[in-house]
XYZ file of C-alpha atoms in Angstrom:
369
model
C 65.468 -13.145 250.930
C 65.691 -11.135 254.092
C 63.484 -10.415 257.098
C 63.853 -8.639 260.488
C 65.075 -12.087 261.721
C 68.181 -11.775 259.556
C 69.301 -8.802 261.486
C 68.068 -10.298 264.822
C 70.388 -13.268 264.516
C 73.081 -12.064 262.348
C 72.132 -14.558 259.477
C 71.893 -13.973 255.766
C 68.770 -15.917 255.107
C 65.780 -16.618 257.484
C 66.094 -20.445 257.078
C 66.242 -22.263 260.347
C 67.404 -25.747 259.841
C 66.335 -28.208 262.576
C 68.657 -31.355 262.394
C 70.162 -34.116 264.744
C 73.583 -33.743 262.880
C 76.127 -31.147 263.850
C 77.548 -31.520 260.476
C 74.357 -30.338 258.855
C 73.839 -27.585 261.342
C 77.351 -26.129 260.967
C 77.068 -26.320 257.184
C 73.770 -24.518 257.125
C 75.057 -21.735 259.332
C 78.229 -21.390 257.178
C 75.928 -21.019 254.173
C 73.987 -18.147 255.960
C 71.094 -19.892 257.648
C 70.616 -20.923 261.207
C 71.523 -24.552 261.886
C 69.659 -25.788 264.916
C 71.075 -28.912 266.508
C 68.350 -31.444 268.154
C 69.659 -32.552 271.495
C 67.112 -35.163 272.235
C 69.458 -37.884 271.174
C 72.175 -37.077 273.724
C 71.743 -39.288 276.750
C 75.183 -38.397 277.882
C 75.864 -34.700 278.533
C 79.549 -35.160 277.934
C 78.754 -36.128 274.402
C 76.765 -33.133 274.052
C 79.352 -30.983 275.375
C 81.872 -32.294 272.847
C 79.455 -31.899 269.959
C 78.634 -28.179 270.994
C 82.352 -27.525 271.252
C 82.689 -28.828 267.729
C 80.101 -26.542 266.539
C 81.619 -23.617 268.233
C 84.765 -24.394 266.336
C 83.161 -25.321 262.803
C 80.810 -22.719 262.157
C 83.278 -20.053 261.115
C 82.142 -17.884 263.987
C 78.448 -17.730 262.487
C 75.541 -18.275 264.741
C 73.733 -21.598 265.667
C 70.813 -22.795 267.769
C 69.835 -25.843 269.645
C 66.466 -27.661 270.155
C 65.430 -29.228 273.376
C 62.364 -31.356 274.354
C 60.933 -30.016 277.663
C 57.252 -29.767 278.754
C 56.184 -26.692 280.597
C 54.962 -28.613 283.606
C 57.546 -30.611 285.391
C 56.437 -34.222 285.517
C 57.278 -36.789 288.049
C 59.695 -39.142 286.534
C 61.937 -42.137 287.520
C 65.031 -43.661 286.192
C 65.261 -45.566 282.878
C 65.117 -48.759 284.659
C 62.095 -47.852 286.714
C 60.310 -46.660 283.584
C 61.029 -49.954 281.673
C 59.106 -51.836 284.480
C 56.045 -49.846 283.595
C 55.984 -51.366 279.851
C 53.507 -54.292 279.522
C 54.736 -57.542 278.520
C 52.063 -57.610 275.765
C 53.972 -54.690 273.986
C 57.253 -56.430 274.663
C 56.076 -59.509 272.976
C 54.478 -57.795 270.048
C 57.724 -55.975 269.143
C 59.806 -59.014 269.384
C 57.283 -60.960 267.323
C 57.042 -58.335 264.802
C 60.784 -57.845 264.288
C 61.091 -61.737 263.718
C 58.295 -61.533 261.122
C 60.032 -58.667 259.354
C 63.320 -60.610 259.366
C 65.129 -58.119 261.642
C 67.936 -60.136 263.437
C 69.074 -59.402 267.109
C 71.965 -57.204 267.662
C 75.492 -58.708 268.252
C 76.447 -58.996 271.785
C 77.409 -55.743 273.335
C 76.072 -53.485 270.400
C 73.247 -51.014 270.503
C 72.476 -48.118 272.778
C 69.807 -47.204 275.465
C 66.464 -45.688 274.627
C 66.536 -41.861 273.930
C 66.229 -40.300 277.404
C 66.142 -36.764 276.166
C 62.364 -36.930 276.266
C 62.678 -36.860 280.152
C 62.497 -33.318 281.594
C 65.617 -33.752 283.892
C 67.632 -34.865 280.881
C 66.252 -31.890 278.873
C 67.488 -29.573 281.797
C 70.910 -30.935 281.476
C 70.911 -30.254 277.809
C 70.061 -26.658 278.540
C 72.798 -26.428 281.312
C 75.413 -27.566 278.774
C 74.102 -25.403 275.932
C 74.264 -22.247 278.195
C 78.009 -22.875 278.327
C 78.333 -22.431 274.649
C 77.221 -19.772 272.206
C 73.688 -20.801 270.793
C 71.637 -17.632 269.728
C 68.368 -19.520 269.827
C 66.824 -22.449 271.674
C 63.726 -24.017 270.444
C 61.487 -26.187 272.589
C 59.752 -28.951 270.644
C 57.060 -29.591 273.262
C 55.862 -25.814 273.198
C 56.551 -23.436 276.165
C 59.503 -24.343 278.377
C 59.181 -23.696 282.121
C 59.181 -19.969 283.130
C 62.507 -20.171 284.815
C 64.119 -21.658 281.649
C 62.659 -18.874 279.618
C 64.086 -16.322 282.052
C 67.518 -17.991 282.168
C 67.822 -17.930 278.503
C 66.784 -14.400 278.157
C 69.522 -13.399 280.844
C 72.124 -15.033 278.496
C 70.704 -12.887 275.531
C 69.190 -16.201 273.951
C 65.905 -16.000 272.205
C 63.344 -18.820 272.796
C 61.205 -20.520 270.109
C 58.397 -22.984 270.557
C 56.500 -25.188 268.215
C 52.869 -24.650 267.891
C 50.152 -26.645 265.983
C 47.271 -24.258 266.703
C 46.819 -20.503 267.046
C 45.579 -20.977 270.768
C 48.973 -22.767 271.397
C 50.966 -19.851 269.915
C 49.083 -17.316 272.095
C 49.824 -19.260 275.102
C 53.490 -19.364 274.307
C 53.596 -15.636 273.742
C 51.961 -15.198 277.105
C 54.650 -17.430 278.494
C 57.401 -15.186 277.205
C 58.474 -17.086 274.042
C 59.905 -14.958 271.463
C 59.472 -16.694 268.241
C 56.548 -19.121 267.163
C 57.312 -22.111 264.921
C 53.956 -22.809 263.206
C 54.263 -26.396 262.268
C 51.618 -27.757 260.123
C 50.339 -31.177 259.494
C 52.761 -31.931 256.566
C 55.752 -31.791 258.842
C 57.951 -34.858 259.892
C 58.153 -35.796 263.421
C 55.622 -34.355 266.045
C 53.011 -32.382 264.335
C 49.290 -31.367 264.801
C 46.242 -31.541 262.544
C 46.140 -28.215 260.731
C 48.019 -27.911 257.378
C 50.424 -25.110 256.926
C 48.497 -23.120 254.225
C 45.858 -22.774 257.072
C 47.928 -22.728 260.355
C 50.600 -19.997 259.301
C 48.255 -17.218 258.639
C 46.155 -18.160 261.575
C 49.089 -17.985 263.928
C 50.548 -14.854 262.269
C 47.183 -13.087 262.768
C 46.710 -14.531 266.301
C 50.076 -13.183 267.637
C 50.280 -9.852 265.924
C 53.096 -8.117 263.945
C 55.456 -7.905 266.934
C 55.964 -11.643 267.319
C 58.016 -13.373 264.410
C 56.665 -16.680 263.197
C 58.347 -19.288 261.309
C 56.643 -21.367 258.796
C 57.126 -25.030 259.139
C 55.842 -28.210 257.430
C 55.736 -29.013 253.962
C 58.596 -26.631 252.949
C 61.288 -28.190 250.724
C 61.937 -25.698 247.992
C 62.330 -21.901 247.438
C 58.720 -21.750 246.132
C 57.505 -23.067 249.290
C 59.515 -20.704 251.322
C 58.100 -17.929 249.282
C 54.724 -19.148 249.957
C 55.194 -19.525 253.740
C 56.487 -15.913 253.718
C 53.666 -14.609 251.692
C 51.391 -16.068 254.330
C 53.013 -13.842 256.965
C 55.800 -15.853 258.241
C 59.151 -13.949 258.663
C 61.286 -17.156 258.014
C 61.047 -20.964 257.872
C 61.818 -23.949 259.906
C 63.023 -26.894 257.790
C 63.974 -30.337 259.019
C 63.188 -33.233 256.560
C 65.132 -31.822 253.673
C 68.419 -32.106 255.582
C 68.172 -35.783 256.018
C 68.926 -35.971 252.260
C 72.184 -34.272 252.391
C 75.875 -35.461 252.258
C 76.538 -34.046 255.612
C 73.900 -36.023 257.230
C 75.905 -39.175 256.414
C 78.249 -37.717 259.021
C 75.867 -39.063 261.734
C 77.628 -42.337 261.473
C 74.389 -44.271 261.007
C 75.038 -47.805 259.538
C 71.775 -47.686 257.725
C 72.482 -44.687 255.624
C 72.265 -46.749 252.397
C 68.912 -48.234 253.334
C 67.583 -44.753 254.380
C 68.687 -43.088 251.193
C 67.079 -45.812 249.095
C 63.910 -45.383 250.986
C 63.680 -41.726 250.802
C 64.716 -41.338 247.305
C 62.111 -43.711 246.097
C 59.354 -42.362 248.353
C 56.426 -40.096 247.209
C 54.587 -37.505 249.215
C 51.950 -40.022 250.049
C 54.489 -42.295 251.722
C 54.442 -41.083 255.211
C 51.943 -41.750 258.060
C 51.106 -39.850 261.312
C 51.337 -42.155 264.269
C 52.348 -42.597 267.884
C 54.419 -45.598 267.299
C 57.763 -43.576 267.307
C 57.637 -41.632 270.627
C 54.113 -41.995 272.114
C 53.027 -38.551 270.623
C 51.655 -38.283 267.145
C 54.589 -37.711 264.696
C 54.827 -38.323 261.041
C 57.136 -41.151 259.826
C 58.042 -42.737 256.588
C 55.619 -45.441 255.912
C 57.162 -48.861 256.039
C 56.418 -52.404 256.922
C 57.334 -51.566 260.658
C 54.568 -48.695 260.773
C 52.064 -50.851 258.913
C 52.658 -53.667 261.567
C 51.371 -51.285 264.288
C 48.379 -50.344 262.354
C 47.197 -53.955 261.880
C 44.242 -55.509 263.790
C 45.476 -57.001 267.178
C 48.377 -54.752 267.277
C 48.668 -52.795 270.902
C 48.068 -49.199 271.139
C 51.242 -47.188 271.493
C 52.401 -46.215 275.085
C 52.614 -42.657 276.319
C 55.775 -40.822 276.130
C 58.537 -41.654 277.232
C 57.598 -45.466 277.755
C 56.867 -45.851 273.848
C 60.374 -44.747 273.040
C 61.910 -47.019 275.626
C 59.856 -49.791 274.295
C 61.201 -49.439 270.624
C 64.638 -48.375 271.395
C 66.349 -51.666 270.847
C 63.967 -52.337 267.915
C 65.070 -49.096 266.319
C 68.902 -50.241 266.748
C 68.151 -53.493 265.178
C 66.113 -51.977 262.386
C 69.229 -49.635 261.654
C 71.678 -52.508 261.752
C 69.528 -54.417 259.394
C 69.953 -51.736 256.684
C 66.663 -52.838 255.119
C 64.659 -49.865 253.230
C 61.395 -51.662 253.617
C 61.479 -51.685 257.417
C 63.496 -48.499 258.415
C 61.862 -46.329 260.951
C 62.465 -42.635 260.569
C 60.457 -39.336 260.923
C 60.113 -37.438 257.810
C 57.618 -34.982 256.448
C 55.544 -35.153 253.186
C 58.160 -33.257 251.315
C 60.032 -36.565 251.141
C 58.572 -36.932 247.578
C 60.873 -34.111 246.615
C 63.983 -35.680 248.195
C 65.254 -37.373 245.228
C 69.013 -37.270 245.401
C 71.766 -36.671 248.107
C 73.357 -33.302 247.696
C 75.734 -31.094 249.746
C 74.079 -28.508 252.239
C 75.648 -25.669 250.389
C 74.180 -26.661 247.098
C 70.778 -27.157 248.659
C 70.949 -23.758 250.286
C 71.824 -22.088 246.952
C 69.006 -23.649 245.192
C 66.563 -22.617 247.944
C 67.652 -19.019 247.778
C 67.792 -18.870 244.098
C 64.466 -20.453 243.547
C 62.925 -18.070 246.206
C 64.146 -15.053 244.377
C 62.962 -16.489 240.967
C 59.539 -16.921 242.516
C 59.410 -13.463 243.944
C 60.125 -12.027 240.451
C 57.376 -14.030 238.878
C 54.870 -12.810 241.456
C 56.057 -9.187 240.806
C 55.151 -9.711 237.068
C 52.003 -11.155 238.005
C 51.151 -8.169 240.419
C 52.214 -5.548 237.900
């Protein structure tokens, strides 16, 4: 399993693993892929500094990347306190009422954390500044093309830029802005995703940007067969996120709801997700639970735009996590959750992906012969 991306990044396999866990990212890099740490959860740049230092020291000198969340246009934004004042009382009351109905208790005094501020442009800028003091070889932006000065600064440091695209026209725009690698993320994906499925989107994007721009297939990829399919459609590699949530290393996140989460995803089928704006304010695919269903009921308020929705539900997410109830949990995950039937080490997952890919290619060779 090789493509030009392997030589470009010094990796064995063109498997890019997006994850909020530094433990997963490091394990993927050590196993020959490229672990990409999601930075949006870091409100405190000192915490990000510590985590990236840990990655520097625990990847056996192998490369890794980071993922930031930064719109191309610089918005006007206030402080967290200013933004919270913009949240309607109706929404606050709905969240509190829903948590009560679902049996989710309040947090003990002094527990919990603020809403994720990594959605704010200024915080994402600080993430970039910290990352540039370390050794990532790749920086991906979940909201498409970052601002031009960010692209230029990364290129000055020898770092390639990737951007997610849900349509061919978005991919073309990213290339015009100077983005190096397009992540064609289909409808099946977890988290923020568009409306076109991967089987259609990947070749659309590959054909639109041409042979000189590498494309990573994303969405609905959780096996070696699916990697082979994506590369047969023209992708030079894959971007995978959901699968790593079912690994032993992900438990290193320290979430106190790991038992509930593992119960929830191991029993879920590929039909047990929903694309909704309740998590961040932008369309994102989540595990379908009583929490997501409550937002879909008649009389529920419409989700707020980013970043207000995240600030609205931040404490709710903390309470849901502490409640450790698999029926209520709130978690982005793709439709491949139906294949996540057990918790395994990253190295084992990587080995299975590579072996199944190679077996699939051999079968296709026999068919073509």
